[in-house]
CSV table of C-alpha atoms in Angstrom, one decimal:
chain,number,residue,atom,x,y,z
A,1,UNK,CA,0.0,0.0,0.0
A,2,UNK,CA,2.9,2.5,0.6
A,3,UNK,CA,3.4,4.3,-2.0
A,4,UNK,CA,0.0,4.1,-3.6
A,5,UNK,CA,-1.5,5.8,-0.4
A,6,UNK,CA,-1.0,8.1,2.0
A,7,UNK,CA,-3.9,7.3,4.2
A,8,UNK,CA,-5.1,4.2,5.2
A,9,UNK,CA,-8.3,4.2,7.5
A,10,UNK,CA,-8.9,1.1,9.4
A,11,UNK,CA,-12.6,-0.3,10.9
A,12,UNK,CA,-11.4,-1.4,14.3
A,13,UNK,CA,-13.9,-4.9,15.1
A,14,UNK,CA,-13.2,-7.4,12.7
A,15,UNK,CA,-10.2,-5.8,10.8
A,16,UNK,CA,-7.2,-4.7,13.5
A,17,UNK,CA,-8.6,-6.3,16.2
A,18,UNK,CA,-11.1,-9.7,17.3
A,19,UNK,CA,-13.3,-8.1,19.5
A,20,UNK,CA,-16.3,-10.7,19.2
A,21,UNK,CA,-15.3,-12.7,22.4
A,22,UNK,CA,-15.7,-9.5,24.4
A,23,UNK,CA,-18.6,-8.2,22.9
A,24,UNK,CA,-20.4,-11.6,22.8
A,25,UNK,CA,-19.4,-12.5,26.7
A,26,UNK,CA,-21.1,-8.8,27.4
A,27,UNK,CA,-23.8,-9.0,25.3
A,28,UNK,CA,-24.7,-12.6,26.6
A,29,UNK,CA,-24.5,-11.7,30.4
A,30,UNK,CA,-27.1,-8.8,29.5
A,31,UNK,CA,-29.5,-11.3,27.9
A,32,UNK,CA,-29.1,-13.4,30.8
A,33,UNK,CA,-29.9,-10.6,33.0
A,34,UNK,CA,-33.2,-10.3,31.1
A,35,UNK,CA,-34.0,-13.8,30.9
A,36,UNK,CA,-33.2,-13.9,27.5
A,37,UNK,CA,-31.2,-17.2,25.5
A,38,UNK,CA,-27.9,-16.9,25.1
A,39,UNK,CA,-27.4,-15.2,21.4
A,40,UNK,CA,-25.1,-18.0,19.2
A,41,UNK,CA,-21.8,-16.9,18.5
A,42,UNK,CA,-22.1,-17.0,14.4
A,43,UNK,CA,-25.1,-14.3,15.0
A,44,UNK,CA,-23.3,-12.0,16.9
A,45,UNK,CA,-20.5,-12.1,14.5
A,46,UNK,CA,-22.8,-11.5,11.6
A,47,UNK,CA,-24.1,-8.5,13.6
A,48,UNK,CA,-21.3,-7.0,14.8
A,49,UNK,CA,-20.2,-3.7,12.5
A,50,UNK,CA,-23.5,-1.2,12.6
A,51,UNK,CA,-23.0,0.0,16.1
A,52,UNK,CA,-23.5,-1.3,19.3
A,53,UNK,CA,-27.5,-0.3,19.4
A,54,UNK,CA,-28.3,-1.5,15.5
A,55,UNK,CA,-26.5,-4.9,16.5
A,56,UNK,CA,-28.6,-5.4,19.5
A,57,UNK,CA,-31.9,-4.7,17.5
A,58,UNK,CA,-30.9,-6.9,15.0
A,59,UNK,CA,-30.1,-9.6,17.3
A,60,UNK,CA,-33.2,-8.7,19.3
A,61,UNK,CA,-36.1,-9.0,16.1
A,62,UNK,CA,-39.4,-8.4,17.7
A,63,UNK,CA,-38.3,-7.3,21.2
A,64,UNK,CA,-40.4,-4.3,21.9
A,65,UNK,CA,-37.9,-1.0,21.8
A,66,UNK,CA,-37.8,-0.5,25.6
A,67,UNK,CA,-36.8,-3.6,26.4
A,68,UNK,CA,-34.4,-3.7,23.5
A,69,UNK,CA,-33.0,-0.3,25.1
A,70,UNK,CA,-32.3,-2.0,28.2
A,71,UNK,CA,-30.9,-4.5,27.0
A,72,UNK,CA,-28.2,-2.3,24.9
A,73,UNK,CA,-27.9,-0.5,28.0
A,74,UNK,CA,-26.7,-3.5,30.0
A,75,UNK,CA,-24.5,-4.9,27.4
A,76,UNK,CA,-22.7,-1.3,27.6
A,77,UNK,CA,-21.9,-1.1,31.1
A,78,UNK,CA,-20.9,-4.8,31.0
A,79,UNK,CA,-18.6,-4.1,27.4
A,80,UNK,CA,-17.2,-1.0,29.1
A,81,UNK,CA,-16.2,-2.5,32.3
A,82,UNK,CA,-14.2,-5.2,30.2
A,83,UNK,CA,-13.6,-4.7,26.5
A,84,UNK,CA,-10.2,-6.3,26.2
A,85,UNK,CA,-10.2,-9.5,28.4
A,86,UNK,CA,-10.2,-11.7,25.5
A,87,UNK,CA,-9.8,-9.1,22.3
A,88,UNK,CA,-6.9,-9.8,20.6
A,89,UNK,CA,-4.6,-7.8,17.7
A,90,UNK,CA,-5.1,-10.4,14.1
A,91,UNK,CA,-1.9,-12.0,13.8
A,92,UNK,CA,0.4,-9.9,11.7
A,93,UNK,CA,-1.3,-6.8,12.5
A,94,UNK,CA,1.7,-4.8,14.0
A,95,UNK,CA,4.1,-5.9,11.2
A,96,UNK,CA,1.2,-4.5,8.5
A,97,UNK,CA,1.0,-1.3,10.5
A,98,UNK,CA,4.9,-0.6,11.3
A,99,UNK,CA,5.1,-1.2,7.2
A,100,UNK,CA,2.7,1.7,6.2
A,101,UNK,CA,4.1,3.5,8.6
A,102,UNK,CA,8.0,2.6,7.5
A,103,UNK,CA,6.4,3.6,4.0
A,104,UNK,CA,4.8,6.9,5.2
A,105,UNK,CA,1.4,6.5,5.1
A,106,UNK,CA,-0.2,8.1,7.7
A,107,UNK,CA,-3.1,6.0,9.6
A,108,UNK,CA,-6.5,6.6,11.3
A,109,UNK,CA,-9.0,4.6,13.0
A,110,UNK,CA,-12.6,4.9,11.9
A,111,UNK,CA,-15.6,3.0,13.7
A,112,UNK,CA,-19.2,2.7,14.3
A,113,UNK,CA,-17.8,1.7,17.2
A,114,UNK,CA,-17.7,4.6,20.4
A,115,UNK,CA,-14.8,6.9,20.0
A,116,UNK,CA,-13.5,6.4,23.5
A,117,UNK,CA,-14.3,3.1,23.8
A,118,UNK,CA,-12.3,2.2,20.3
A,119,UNK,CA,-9.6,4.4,21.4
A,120,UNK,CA,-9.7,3.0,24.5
A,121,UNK,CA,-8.7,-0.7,23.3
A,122,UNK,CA,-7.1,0.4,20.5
A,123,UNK,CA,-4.5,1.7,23.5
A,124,UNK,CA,-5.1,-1.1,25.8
A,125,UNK,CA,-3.7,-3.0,22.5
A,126,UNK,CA,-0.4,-1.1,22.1
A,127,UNK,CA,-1.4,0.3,18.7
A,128,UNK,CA,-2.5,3.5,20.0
A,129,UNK,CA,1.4,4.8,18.5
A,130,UNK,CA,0.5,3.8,15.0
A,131,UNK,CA,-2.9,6.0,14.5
A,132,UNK,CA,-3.3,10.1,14.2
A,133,UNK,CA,-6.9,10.1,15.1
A,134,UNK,CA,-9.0,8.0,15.8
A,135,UNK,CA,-12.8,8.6,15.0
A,136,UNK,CA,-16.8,7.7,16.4
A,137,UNK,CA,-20.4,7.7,15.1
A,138,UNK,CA,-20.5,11.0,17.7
A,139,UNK,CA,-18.1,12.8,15.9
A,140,UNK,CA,-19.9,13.0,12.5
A,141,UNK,CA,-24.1,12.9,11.9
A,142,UNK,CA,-24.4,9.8,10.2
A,143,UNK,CA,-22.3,6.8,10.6
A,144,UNK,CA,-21.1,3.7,8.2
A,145,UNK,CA,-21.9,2.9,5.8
A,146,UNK,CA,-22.7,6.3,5.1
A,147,UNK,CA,-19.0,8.2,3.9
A,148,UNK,CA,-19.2,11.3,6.8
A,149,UNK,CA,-16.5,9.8,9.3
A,150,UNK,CA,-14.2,8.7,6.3
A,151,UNK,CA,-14.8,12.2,4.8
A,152,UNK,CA,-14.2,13.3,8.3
A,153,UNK,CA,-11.1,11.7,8.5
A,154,UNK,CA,-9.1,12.4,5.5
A,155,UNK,CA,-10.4,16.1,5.7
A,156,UNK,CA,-8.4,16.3,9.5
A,157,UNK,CA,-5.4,13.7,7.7
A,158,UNK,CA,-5.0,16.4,5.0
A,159,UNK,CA,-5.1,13.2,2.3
A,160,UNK,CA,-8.0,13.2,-0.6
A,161,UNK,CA,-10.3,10.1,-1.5
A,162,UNK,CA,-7.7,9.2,-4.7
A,163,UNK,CA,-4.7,9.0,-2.2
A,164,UNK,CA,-7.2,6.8,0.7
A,165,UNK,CA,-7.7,3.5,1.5
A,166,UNK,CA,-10.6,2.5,3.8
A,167,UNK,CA,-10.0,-1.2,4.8
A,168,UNK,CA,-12.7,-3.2,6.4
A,169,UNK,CA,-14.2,-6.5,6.9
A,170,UNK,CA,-18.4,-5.5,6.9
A,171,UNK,CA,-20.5,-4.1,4.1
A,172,UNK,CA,-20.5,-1.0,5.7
A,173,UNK,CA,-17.0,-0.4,5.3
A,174,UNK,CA,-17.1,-1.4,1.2
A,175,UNK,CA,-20.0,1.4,1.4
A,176,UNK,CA,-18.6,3.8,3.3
A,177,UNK,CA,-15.4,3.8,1.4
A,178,UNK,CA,-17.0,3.7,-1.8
A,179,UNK,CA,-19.0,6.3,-1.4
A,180,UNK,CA,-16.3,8.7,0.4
A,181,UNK,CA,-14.3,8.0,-3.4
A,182,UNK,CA,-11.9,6.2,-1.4
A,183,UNK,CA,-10.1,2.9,-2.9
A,184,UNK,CA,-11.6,-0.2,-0.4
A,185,UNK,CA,-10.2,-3.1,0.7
A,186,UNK,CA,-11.7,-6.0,2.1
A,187,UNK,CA,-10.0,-8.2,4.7
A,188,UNK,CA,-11.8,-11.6,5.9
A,189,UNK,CA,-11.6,-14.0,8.6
């Protein structure tokens, strides 16, 4: 990528980092504390990427919204008292990111994911160093997969949409960085 770009914007669940044991541990223990069934692990992965409230509705179909509410609620206190006891960096991650950075490309975190809360593990992690800013559904008006926070970001990173690379592992990153003009690149499990 060096060379090519001199941004590259990362998604944080799913692409730097394997949060889904922490978010399905947290998200489980708030069902349980509704006397709901525990949610299977391949559905939370599937919902994991929209933000923590559109993941919970989704998982939630036909839960009246106030309960659903609650339910988010829970899950939040429970994933922010304890978002990195299992979340892991991907294997090869810190090699990938000291290489763009070795090739000058200047990095940036964005994520439907709360800002302090990503910034929070992304430091807890020990790749806080690698990233100039770092960015959360409150910081623009609409989220991914709509193209504000990549817009957003390389506005602040000083880099246009035909020098950007938004990569991603959810449909709402493709979008997002499709419709910013940025190139996209899709990583998988």
């Amino acid at each position: 990528m060096a060379g090519r770009f001199d941004l590259a914007i990362f998604d944080l669940d799913g692409t730097l980092a394997d949060t889904a044991p922490d978010i399905e541990r947290a998200l489980n223990k708030a069902m349980a504390d509704f006397g709901r069934p525990p949610v299977p692990h391949e559905r939370v992965l599937r919902s994991i990427g929209a933000g923590a409230k559109a993941s919970c509705e989704a998982i939630l179909p036909g839960e009246d919204l106030e309960r659903a509410a609650e339910i988010v609620t829970r899950y939040r206190e429970y994933y922010d008292a304890a978002n990195t006891v299992w979340t892991q960096p991907f294997a090869g991650i810190d090699g990938a990111l000291e290489a763009l950075r070795a090739g000058g490309v200047k990095m940036a975190v964005a994520s439907n994911k709360r800002q302090p809360q990503s910034e929070q593990i992304i430091r807890e992690l020990g790749l806080m160093g690698y990233f100039s800013d770092v960015f959360g559904p409150e910081d623009v008006e609409r989220p991914k997969p709509e193209p504000d926070m990549l817009k957003l970001t390389m506005e602040r990173c000083g880099v246009g949409p035909d020098r950007s690379v938004m990569v991603g592992d959810t449909v709402y990153d493709v979008a997002a960085g499709r419709a910013s003009g940025a190139t996209t690149a899709l990583v998988t499990r």
